[in-house]
mmCIF file of C-alpha atoms and ligand atoms in Angstrom:
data_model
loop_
_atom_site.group_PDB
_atom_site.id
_atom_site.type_symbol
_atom_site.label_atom_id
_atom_site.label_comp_id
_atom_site.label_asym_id
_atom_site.label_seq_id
_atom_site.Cartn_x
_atom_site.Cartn_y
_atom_site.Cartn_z
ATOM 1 C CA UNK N 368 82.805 119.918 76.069
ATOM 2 C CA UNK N 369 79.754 119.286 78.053
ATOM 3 C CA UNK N 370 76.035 119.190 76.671
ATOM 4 C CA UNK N 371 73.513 120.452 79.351
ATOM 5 C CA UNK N 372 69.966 119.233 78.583
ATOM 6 C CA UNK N 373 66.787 120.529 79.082
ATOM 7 C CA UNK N 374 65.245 119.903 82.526
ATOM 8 C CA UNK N 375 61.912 118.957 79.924
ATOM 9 C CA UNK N 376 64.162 116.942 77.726
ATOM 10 C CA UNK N 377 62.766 113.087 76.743
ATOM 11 C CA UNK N 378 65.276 110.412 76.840
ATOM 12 C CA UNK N 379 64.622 110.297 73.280
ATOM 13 C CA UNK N 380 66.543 113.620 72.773
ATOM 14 C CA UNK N 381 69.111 112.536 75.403
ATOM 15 C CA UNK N 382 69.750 109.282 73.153
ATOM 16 C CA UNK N 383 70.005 111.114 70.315
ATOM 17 C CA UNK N 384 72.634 113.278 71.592
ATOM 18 C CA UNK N 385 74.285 110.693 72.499
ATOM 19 C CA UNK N 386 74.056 109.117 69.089
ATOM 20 C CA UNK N 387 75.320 111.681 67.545
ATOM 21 C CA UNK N 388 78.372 112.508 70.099
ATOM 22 C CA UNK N 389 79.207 108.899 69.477
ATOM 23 C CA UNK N 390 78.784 108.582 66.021
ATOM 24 C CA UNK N 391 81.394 111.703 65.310
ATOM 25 C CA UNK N 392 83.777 109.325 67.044
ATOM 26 C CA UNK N 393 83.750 110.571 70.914
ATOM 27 C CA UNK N 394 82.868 109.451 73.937
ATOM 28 C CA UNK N 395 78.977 110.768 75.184
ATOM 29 C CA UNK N 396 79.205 110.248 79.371
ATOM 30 C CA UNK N 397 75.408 110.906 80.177
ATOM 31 C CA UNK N 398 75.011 112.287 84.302
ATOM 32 C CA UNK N 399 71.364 112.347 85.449
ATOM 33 C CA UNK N 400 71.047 115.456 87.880
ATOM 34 C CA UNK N 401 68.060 116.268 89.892
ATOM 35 C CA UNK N 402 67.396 118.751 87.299
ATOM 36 C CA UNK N 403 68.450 118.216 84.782
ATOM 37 C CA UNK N 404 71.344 115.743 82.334
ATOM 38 C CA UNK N 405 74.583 116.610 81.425
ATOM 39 C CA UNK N 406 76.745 114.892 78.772
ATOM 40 C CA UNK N 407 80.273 114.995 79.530
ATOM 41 C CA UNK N 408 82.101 114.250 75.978
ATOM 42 C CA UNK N 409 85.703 112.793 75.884
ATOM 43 C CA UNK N 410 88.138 111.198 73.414
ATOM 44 C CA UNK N 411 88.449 114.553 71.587
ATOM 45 C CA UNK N 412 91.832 115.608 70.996
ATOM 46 C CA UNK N 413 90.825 119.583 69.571
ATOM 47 C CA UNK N 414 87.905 121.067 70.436
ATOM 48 C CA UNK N 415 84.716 119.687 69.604
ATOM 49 C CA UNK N 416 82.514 122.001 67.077
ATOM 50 C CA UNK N 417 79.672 122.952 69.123
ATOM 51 C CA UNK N 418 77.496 124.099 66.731
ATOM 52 C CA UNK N 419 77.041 119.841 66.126
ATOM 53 C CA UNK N 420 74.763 119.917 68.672
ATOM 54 C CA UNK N 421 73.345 123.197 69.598
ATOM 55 C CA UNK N 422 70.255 122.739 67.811
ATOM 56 C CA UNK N 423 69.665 119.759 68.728
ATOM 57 C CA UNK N 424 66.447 118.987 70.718
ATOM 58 C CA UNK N 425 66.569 119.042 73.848
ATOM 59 C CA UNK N 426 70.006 120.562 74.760
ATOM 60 C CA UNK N 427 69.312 124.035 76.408
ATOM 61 C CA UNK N 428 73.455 124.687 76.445
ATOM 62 C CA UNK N 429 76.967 123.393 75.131
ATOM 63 C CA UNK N 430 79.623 124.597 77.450
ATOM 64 C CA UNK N 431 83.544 124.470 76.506
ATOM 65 C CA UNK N 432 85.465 123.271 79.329
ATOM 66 C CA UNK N 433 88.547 125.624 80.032
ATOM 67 C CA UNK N 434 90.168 123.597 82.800
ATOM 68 C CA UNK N 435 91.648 120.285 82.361
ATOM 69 C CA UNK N 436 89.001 117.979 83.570
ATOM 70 C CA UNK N 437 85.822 117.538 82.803
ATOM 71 C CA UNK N 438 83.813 114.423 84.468
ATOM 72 C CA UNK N 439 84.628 115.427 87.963
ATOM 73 C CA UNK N 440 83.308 118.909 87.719
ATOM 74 C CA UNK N 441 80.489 120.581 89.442
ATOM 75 C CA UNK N 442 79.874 121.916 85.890
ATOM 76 C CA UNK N 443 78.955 118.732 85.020
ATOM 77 C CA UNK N 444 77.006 117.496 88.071
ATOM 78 C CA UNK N 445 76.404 119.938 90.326
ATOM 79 C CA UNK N 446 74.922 117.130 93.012
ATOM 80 C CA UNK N 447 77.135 115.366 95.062
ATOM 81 C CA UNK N 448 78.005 112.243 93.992
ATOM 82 C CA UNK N 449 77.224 109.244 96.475
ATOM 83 C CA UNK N 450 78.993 106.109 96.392
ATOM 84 C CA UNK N 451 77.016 102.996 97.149
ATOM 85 C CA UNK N 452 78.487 99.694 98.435
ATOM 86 C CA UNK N 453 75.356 97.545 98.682
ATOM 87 C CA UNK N 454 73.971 98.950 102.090
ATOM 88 C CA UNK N 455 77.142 101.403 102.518
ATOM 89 C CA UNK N 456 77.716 104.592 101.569
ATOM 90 C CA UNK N 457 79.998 107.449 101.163
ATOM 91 C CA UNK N 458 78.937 111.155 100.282
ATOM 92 C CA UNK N 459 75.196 110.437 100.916
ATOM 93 C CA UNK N 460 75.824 113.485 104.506
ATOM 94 C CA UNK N 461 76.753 110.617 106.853
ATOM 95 C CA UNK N 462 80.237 109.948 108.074
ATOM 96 C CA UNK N 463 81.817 107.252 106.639
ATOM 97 C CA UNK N 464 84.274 104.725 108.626
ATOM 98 C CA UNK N 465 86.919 103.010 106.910
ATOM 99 C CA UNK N 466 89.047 101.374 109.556
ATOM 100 C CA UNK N 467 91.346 97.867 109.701
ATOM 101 C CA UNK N 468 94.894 97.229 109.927
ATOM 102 C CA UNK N 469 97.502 98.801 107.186
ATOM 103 C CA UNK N 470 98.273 94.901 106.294
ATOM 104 C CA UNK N 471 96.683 92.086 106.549
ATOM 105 C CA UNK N 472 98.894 90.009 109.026
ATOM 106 C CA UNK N 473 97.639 86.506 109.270
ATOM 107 C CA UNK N 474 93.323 85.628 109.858
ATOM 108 C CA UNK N 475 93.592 85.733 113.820
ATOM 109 C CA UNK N 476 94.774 89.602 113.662
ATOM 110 C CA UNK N 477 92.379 90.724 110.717
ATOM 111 C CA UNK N 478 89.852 88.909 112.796
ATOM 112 C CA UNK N 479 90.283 90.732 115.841
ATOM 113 C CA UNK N 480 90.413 93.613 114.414
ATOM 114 C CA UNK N 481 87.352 93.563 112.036
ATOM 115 C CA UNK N 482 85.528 92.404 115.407
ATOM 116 C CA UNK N 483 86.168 95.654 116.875
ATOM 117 C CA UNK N 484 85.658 97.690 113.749
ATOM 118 C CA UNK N 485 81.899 95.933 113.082
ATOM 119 C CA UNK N 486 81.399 96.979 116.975
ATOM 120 C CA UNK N 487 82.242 100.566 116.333
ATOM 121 C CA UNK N 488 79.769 100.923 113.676
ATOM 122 C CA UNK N 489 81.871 101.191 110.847
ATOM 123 C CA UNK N 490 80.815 99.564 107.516
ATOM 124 C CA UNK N 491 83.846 99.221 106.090
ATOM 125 C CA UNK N 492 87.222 97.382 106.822
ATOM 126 C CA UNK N 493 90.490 98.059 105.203
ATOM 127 C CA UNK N 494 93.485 95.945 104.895
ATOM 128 C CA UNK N 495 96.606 95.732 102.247
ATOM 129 C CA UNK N 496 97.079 92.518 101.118
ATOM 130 C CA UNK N 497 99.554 94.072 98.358
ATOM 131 C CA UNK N 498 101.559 96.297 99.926
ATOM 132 C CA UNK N 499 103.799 98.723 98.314
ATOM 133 C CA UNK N 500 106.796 98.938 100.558
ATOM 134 C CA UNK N 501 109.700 101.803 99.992
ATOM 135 C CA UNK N 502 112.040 98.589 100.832
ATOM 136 C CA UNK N 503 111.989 95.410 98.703
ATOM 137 C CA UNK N 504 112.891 93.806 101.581
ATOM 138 C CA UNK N 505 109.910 95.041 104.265
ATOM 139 C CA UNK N 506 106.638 92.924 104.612
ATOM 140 C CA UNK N 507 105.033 93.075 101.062
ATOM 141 C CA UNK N 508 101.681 91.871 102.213
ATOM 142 C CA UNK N 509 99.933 88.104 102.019
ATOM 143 C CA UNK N 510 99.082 88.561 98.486
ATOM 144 C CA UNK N 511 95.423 86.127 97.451
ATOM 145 C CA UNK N 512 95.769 85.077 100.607
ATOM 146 C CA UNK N 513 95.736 88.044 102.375
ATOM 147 C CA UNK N 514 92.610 88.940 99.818
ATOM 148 C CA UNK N 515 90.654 85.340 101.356
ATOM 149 C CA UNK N 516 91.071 86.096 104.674
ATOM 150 C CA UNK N 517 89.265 89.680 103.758
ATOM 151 C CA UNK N 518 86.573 87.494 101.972
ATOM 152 C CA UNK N 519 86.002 85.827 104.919
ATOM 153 C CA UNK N 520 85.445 89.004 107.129
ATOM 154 C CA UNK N 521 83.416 90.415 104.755
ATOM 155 C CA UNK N 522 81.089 87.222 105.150
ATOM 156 C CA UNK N 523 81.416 86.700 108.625
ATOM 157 C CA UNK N 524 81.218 90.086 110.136
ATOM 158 C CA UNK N 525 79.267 92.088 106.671
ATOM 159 C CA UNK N 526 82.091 94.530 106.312
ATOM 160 C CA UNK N 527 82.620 95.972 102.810
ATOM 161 C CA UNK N 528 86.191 95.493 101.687
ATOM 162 C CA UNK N 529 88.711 98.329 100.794
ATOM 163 C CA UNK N 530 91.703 97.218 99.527
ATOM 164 C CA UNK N 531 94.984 98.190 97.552
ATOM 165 C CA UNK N 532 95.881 97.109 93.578
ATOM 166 C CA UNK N 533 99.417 97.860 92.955
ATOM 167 C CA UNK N 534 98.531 96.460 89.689
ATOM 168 C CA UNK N 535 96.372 95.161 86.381
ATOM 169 C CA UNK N 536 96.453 92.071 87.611
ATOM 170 C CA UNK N 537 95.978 92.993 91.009
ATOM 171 C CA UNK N 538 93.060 94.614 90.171
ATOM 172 C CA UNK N 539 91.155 91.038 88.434
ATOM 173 C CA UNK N 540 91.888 89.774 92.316
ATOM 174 C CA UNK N 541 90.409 93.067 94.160
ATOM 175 C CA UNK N 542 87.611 92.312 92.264
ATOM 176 C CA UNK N 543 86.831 88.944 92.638
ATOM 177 C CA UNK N 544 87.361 89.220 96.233
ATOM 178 C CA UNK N 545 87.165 92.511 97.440
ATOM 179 C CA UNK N 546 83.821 95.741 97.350
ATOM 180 C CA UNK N 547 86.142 98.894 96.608
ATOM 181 C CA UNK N 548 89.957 99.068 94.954
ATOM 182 C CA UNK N 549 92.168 101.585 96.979
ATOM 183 C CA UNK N 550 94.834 103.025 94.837
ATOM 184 C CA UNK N 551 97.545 104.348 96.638
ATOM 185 C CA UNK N 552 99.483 107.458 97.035
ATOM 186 C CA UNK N 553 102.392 105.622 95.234
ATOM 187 C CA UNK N 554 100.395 104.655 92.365
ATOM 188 C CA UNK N 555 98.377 107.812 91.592
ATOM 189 C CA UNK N 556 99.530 108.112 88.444
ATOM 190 C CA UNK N 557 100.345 105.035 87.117
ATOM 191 C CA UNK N 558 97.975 105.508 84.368
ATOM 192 C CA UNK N 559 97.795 102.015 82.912
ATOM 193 C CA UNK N 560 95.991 101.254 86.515
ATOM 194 C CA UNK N 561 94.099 103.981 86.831
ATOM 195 C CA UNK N 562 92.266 102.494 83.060
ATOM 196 C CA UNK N 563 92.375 99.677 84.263
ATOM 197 C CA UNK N 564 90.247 100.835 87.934
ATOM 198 C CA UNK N 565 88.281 102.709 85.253
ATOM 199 C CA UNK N 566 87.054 99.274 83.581
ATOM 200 C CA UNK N 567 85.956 98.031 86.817
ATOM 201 C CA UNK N 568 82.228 97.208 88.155
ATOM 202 C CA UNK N 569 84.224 98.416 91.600
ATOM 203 C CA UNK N 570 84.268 101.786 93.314
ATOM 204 C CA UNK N 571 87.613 103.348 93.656
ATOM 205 C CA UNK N 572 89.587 104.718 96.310
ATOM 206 C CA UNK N 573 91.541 107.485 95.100
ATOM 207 C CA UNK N 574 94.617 108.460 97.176
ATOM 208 C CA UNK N 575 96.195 111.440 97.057
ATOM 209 C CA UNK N 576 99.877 111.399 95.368
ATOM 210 C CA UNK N 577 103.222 112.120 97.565
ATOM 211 C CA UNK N 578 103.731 115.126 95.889
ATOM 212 C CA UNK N 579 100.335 115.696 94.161
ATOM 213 C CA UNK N 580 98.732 119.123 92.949
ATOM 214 C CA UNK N 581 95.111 119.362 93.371
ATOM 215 C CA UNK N 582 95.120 119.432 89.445
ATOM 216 C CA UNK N 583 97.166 116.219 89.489
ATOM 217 C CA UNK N 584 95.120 114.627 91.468
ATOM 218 C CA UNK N 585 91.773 115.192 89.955
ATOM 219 C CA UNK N 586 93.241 114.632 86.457
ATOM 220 C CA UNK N 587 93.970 110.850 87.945
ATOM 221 C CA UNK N 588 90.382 111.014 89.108
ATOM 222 C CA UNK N 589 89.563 111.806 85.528
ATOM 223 C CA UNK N 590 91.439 109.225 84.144
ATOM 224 C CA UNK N 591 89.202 106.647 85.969
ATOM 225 C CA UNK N 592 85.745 108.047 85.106
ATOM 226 C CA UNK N 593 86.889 108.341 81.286
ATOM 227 C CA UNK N 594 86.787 104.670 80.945
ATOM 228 C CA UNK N 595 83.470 104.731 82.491
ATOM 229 C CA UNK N 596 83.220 104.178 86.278
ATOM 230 C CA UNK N 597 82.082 107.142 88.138
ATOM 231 C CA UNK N 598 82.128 105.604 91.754
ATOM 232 C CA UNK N 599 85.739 107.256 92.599
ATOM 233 C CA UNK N 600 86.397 108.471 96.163
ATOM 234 C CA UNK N 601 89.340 110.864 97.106
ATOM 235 C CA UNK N 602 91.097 110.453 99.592
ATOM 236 C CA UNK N 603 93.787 112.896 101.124
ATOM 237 C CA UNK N 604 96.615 111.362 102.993
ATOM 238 C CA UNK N 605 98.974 113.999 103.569
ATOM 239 C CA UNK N 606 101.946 115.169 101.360
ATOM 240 C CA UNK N 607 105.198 115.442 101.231
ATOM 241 C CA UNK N 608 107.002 118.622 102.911
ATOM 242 C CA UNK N 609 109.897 120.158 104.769
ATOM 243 C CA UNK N 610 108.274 119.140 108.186
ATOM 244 C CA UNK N 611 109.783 116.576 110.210
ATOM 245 C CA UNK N 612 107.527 116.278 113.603
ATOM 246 C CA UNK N 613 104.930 114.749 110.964
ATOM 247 C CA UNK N 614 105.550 111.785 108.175
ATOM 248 C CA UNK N 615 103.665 113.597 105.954
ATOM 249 C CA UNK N 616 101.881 116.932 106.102
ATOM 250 C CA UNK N 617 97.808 116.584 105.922
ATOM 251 C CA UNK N 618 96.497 118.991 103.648
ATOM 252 C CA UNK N 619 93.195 120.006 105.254
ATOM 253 C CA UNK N 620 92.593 122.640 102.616
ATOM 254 C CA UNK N 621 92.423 120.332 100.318
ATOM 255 C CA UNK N 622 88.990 119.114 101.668
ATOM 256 C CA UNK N 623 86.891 122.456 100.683
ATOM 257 C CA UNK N 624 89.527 122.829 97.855
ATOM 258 C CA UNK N 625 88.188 119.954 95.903
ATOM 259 C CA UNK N 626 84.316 120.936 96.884
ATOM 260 C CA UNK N 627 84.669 124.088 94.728
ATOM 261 C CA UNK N 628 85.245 121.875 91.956
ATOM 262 C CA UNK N 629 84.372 118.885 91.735
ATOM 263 C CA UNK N 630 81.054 116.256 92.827
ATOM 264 C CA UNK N 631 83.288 113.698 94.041
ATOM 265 C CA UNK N 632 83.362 112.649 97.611
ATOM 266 C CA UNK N 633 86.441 113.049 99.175
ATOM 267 C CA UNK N 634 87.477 111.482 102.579
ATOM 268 C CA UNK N 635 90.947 112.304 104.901
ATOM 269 C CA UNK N 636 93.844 109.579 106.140
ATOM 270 C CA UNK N 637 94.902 110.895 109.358
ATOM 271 C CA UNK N 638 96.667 108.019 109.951
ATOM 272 C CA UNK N 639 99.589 108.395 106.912
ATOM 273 C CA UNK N 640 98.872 112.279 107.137
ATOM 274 C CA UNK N 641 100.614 111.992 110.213
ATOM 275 C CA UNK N 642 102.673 108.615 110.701
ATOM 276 C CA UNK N 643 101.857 109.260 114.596
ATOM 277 C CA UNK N 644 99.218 107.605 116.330
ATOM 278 C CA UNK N 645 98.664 110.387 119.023
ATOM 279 C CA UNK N 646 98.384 112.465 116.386
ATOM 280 C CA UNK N 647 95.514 110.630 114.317
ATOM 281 C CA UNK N 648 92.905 111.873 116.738
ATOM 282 C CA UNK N 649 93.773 115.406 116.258
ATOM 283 C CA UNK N 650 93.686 115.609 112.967
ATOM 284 C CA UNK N 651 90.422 112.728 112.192
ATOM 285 C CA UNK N 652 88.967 115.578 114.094
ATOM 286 C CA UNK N 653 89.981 118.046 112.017
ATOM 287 C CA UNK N 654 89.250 116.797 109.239
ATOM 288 C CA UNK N 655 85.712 115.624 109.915
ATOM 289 C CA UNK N 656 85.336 119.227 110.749
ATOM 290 C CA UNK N 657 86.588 120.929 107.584
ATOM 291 C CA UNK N 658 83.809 118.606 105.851
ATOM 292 C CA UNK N 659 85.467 115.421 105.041
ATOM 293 C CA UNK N 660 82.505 112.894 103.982
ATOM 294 C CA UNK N 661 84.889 110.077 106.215
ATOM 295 C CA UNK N 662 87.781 109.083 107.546
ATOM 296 C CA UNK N 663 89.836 105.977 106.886
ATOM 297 C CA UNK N 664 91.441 104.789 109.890
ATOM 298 C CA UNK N 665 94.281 102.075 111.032
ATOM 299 C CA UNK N 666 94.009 99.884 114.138
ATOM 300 C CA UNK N 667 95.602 97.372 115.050
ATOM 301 C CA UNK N 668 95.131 94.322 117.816
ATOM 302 C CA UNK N 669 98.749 95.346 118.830
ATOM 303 C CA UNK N 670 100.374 98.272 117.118
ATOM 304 C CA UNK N 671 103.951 97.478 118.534
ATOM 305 C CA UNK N 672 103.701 93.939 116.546
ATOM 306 C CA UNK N 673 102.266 95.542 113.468
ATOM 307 C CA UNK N 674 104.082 94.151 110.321
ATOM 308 C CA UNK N 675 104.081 97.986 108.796
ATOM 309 C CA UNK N 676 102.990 101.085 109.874
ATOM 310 C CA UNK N 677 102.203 100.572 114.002
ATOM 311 C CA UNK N 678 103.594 103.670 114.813
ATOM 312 C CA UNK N 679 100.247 105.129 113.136
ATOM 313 C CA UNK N 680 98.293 102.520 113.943
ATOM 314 C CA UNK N 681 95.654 103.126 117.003
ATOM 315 C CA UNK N 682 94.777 100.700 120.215
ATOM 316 C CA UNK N 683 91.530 99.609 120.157
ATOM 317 C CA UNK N 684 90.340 102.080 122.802
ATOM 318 C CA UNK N 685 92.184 105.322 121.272
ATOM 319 C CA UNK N 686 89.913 104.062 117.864
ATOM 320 C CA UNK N 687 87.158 103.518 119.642
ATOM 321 C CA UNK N 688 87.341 106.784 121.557
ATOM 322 C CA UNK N 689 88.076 108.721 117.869
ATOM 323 C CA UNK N 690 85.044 106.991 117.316
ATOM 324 C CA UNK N 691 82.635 108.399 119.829
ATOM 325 C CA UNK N 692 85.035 112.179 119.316
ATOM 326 C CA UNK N 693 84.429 112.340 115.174
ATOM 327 C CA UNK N 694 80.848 111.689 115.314
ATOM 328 C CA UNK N 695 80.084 113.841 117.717
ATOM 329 C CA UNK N 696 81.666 117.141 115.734
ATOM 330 C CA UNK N 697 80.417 115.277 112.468
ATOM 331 C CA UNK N 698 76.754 115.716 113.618
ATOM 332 C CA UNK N 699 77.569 119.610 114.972
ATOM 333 C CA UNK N 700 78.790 120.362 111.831
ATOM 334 C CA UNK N 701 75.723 118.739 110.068
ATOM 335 C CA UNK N 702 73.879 121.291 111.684
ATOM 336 C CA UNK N 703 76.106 124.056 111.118
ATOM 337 C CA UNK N 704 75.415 122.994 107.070
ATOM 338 C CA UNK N 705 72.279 122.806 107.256
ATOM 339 C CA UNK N 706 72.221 126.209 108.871
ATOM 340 C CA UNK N 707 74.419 127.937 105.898
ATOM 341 C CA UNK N 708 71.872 126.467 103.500
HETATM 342 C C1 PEP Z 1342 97.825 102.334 103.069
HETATM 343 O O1 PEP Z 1342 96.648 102.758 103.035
HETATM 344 O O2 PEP Z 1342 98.231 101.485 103.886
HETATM 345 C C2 PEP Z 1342 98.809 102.978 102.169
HETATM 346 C C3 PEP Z 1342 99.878 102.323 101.738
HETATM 347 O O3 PEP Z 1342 98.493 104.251 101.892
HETATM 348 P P1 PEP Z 1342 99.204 105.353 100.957
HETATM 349 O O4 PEP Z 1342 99.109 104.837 99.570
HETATM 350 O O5 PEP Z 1342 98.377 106.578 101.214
HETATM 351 O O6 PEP Z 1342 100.623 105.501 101.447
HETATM 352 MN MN1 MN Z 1343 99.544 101.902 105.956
#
């Protein structure tokens, strides 16, 4: 159920709402809008007797939610939501870099790289220090000390940090180190993880499961802003098909798919979507132009060395050349929006 207040209505009213939402044993998730607040209420298992609260001051509607989610929906917030990372940002119109190497390697590679990546503009460097490998035996990432050699770049060069949690405790590392935790494709529903992202101070990087719905997907999202943190970010990587000139199949419609719904930003992987570096270009572009807020990128000092993923991973020129490429349709298709509107 979600309570829509009054664009007149005094906190006052919005606190007793909440009060009363919480007091009946639920969960009251208040969303300032431009116009007006919502009140997204969880932890029901039935529906929720609206008649509780229609007379309440201040609430101009109480709305049953039909579909399965209710915190990421437009219904709730109909503004965009923008992620902030100190100075960074994701969803505010601007394109958003994420770039770095799939793993963090050792601090003279992750330094070379986040170089290049501060140069290009980006704000943000990524880097697994846990990785989660199909084979036990393939590089499984540096671990905390992968996650101090990201501290360090964050310091040296002011990069924020995305980086994988594979787990709970995981996660208390991401934090203590890291500025947003990336769960992967692998992990998109391990639910115990997503609560646990959900309890964290930390925006969260949402990727898009192997063999995902939309629905799926969003529920995970869900399950992340019921425990309270709102900062998630989608991210489509490409899933799992009959195709086998790709590694994985991108999912562009995906992009506008989750605008009719939902608030959330939502950003495209062309680098797993495709498992091909000549390919990344292609489809960055792509994606940029069916409205992607970002991109998140790999690059790598030297892809043929690269302890996973290389054959994705760019040269520094082809990144810095998707670079110039994305922007330039990014800021054409600004325009174009601000056109339709
Ligand atoms: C990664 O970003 O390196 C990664 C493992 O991604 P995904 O979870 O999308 O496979
Ligand atoms: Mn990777």
């Amino acid at each position: 159920m979600l309570i829509v207040m009054k664009t007149n209505a005094t906190e006052r009213e919005v606190a007793a709402v909440i009060e009363l939402v919480t007091s009946s044993g639920l969960r009251a998730h208040p969303v300032p809008g431009a116009l007006r607040t919502a009140i997204g209420i969880t932890g029901n298992q039935g529906a929720v007797d609206a008649t509780h609260f229609e007379n309440l001051a201040g609430v101009a509607e109480v709305i049953r939610v039909t579909k399965p989610y209710k915190l990421i929906t437009l219904d709730l917030k109909p503004e965009k939501t923008i992620v902030r990372c100190g100075d960074a940002t994701i969803g505010d119109g601007d394109l958003t870099i994420i770039a770095g190497p799939c793993a963090i390697e050792n601090r003279e590679q992750t330094f070379a790289i986040a170089e290049r990546v501060k140069r290009s503009g980006a704000k943000f460097f990524r880097g697994g220090a846990f990785k989660p490998r199909t084979s036990p035996y393939a590089f499984q990432g540096l671990g905390e000390e992968g996650l101090q050699i990201l501290r360090e770049v964050r310091e040296r060069f002011n990069l924020k940090i995305v980086t994988e949690a594979l787990d709970d405790s995981s996660v208390d590392l991401v934090e203590k180190y890291a500025d947003v935790i990336q769960i992967g494709a692998r992990s998109m529903q391990n639910f115990t993880l997503l609560r646990r992202a959900g309890r964290s101070h930390l925006p969260v990087l949402l990727k898009r499961g192997l063999s995902a719905t939309l629905d799926e997907w969003l529920l995970a999202a869900e399950y992340i802003m019921a425990e309270g943190n709102y900062n998630v970010i989608l991210c489509e990587r490409g899933i799992r098909t009959f195709t086998q000139h790709t590694r994985n199949t991108l999912d562009l419609a995906a992009i506008p798919a989750v605008r009719a719904v939902s608030h959330l930003p939502v950003i495209v992987d062309p680098s797993h979507g495709t498992g091909k570096s000549y390919m990344v270009g292609p489809l960055a572009r792509a994606g940029v132009a069916v409205g992607a807020d970002g991109l998140i990128i790999e690059v790598h000092n030297q892809p043929e060395r690269a302890l996973s993923d290389g054959a994705q991973s760019l040269t520094f020129e082809q990144y810095d050349q998707l670079i110039v490429e994305v922007r330039a349709i990014h800021e054409v298709i600004a325009s174009v929006e601000a056109v339709a509107v």
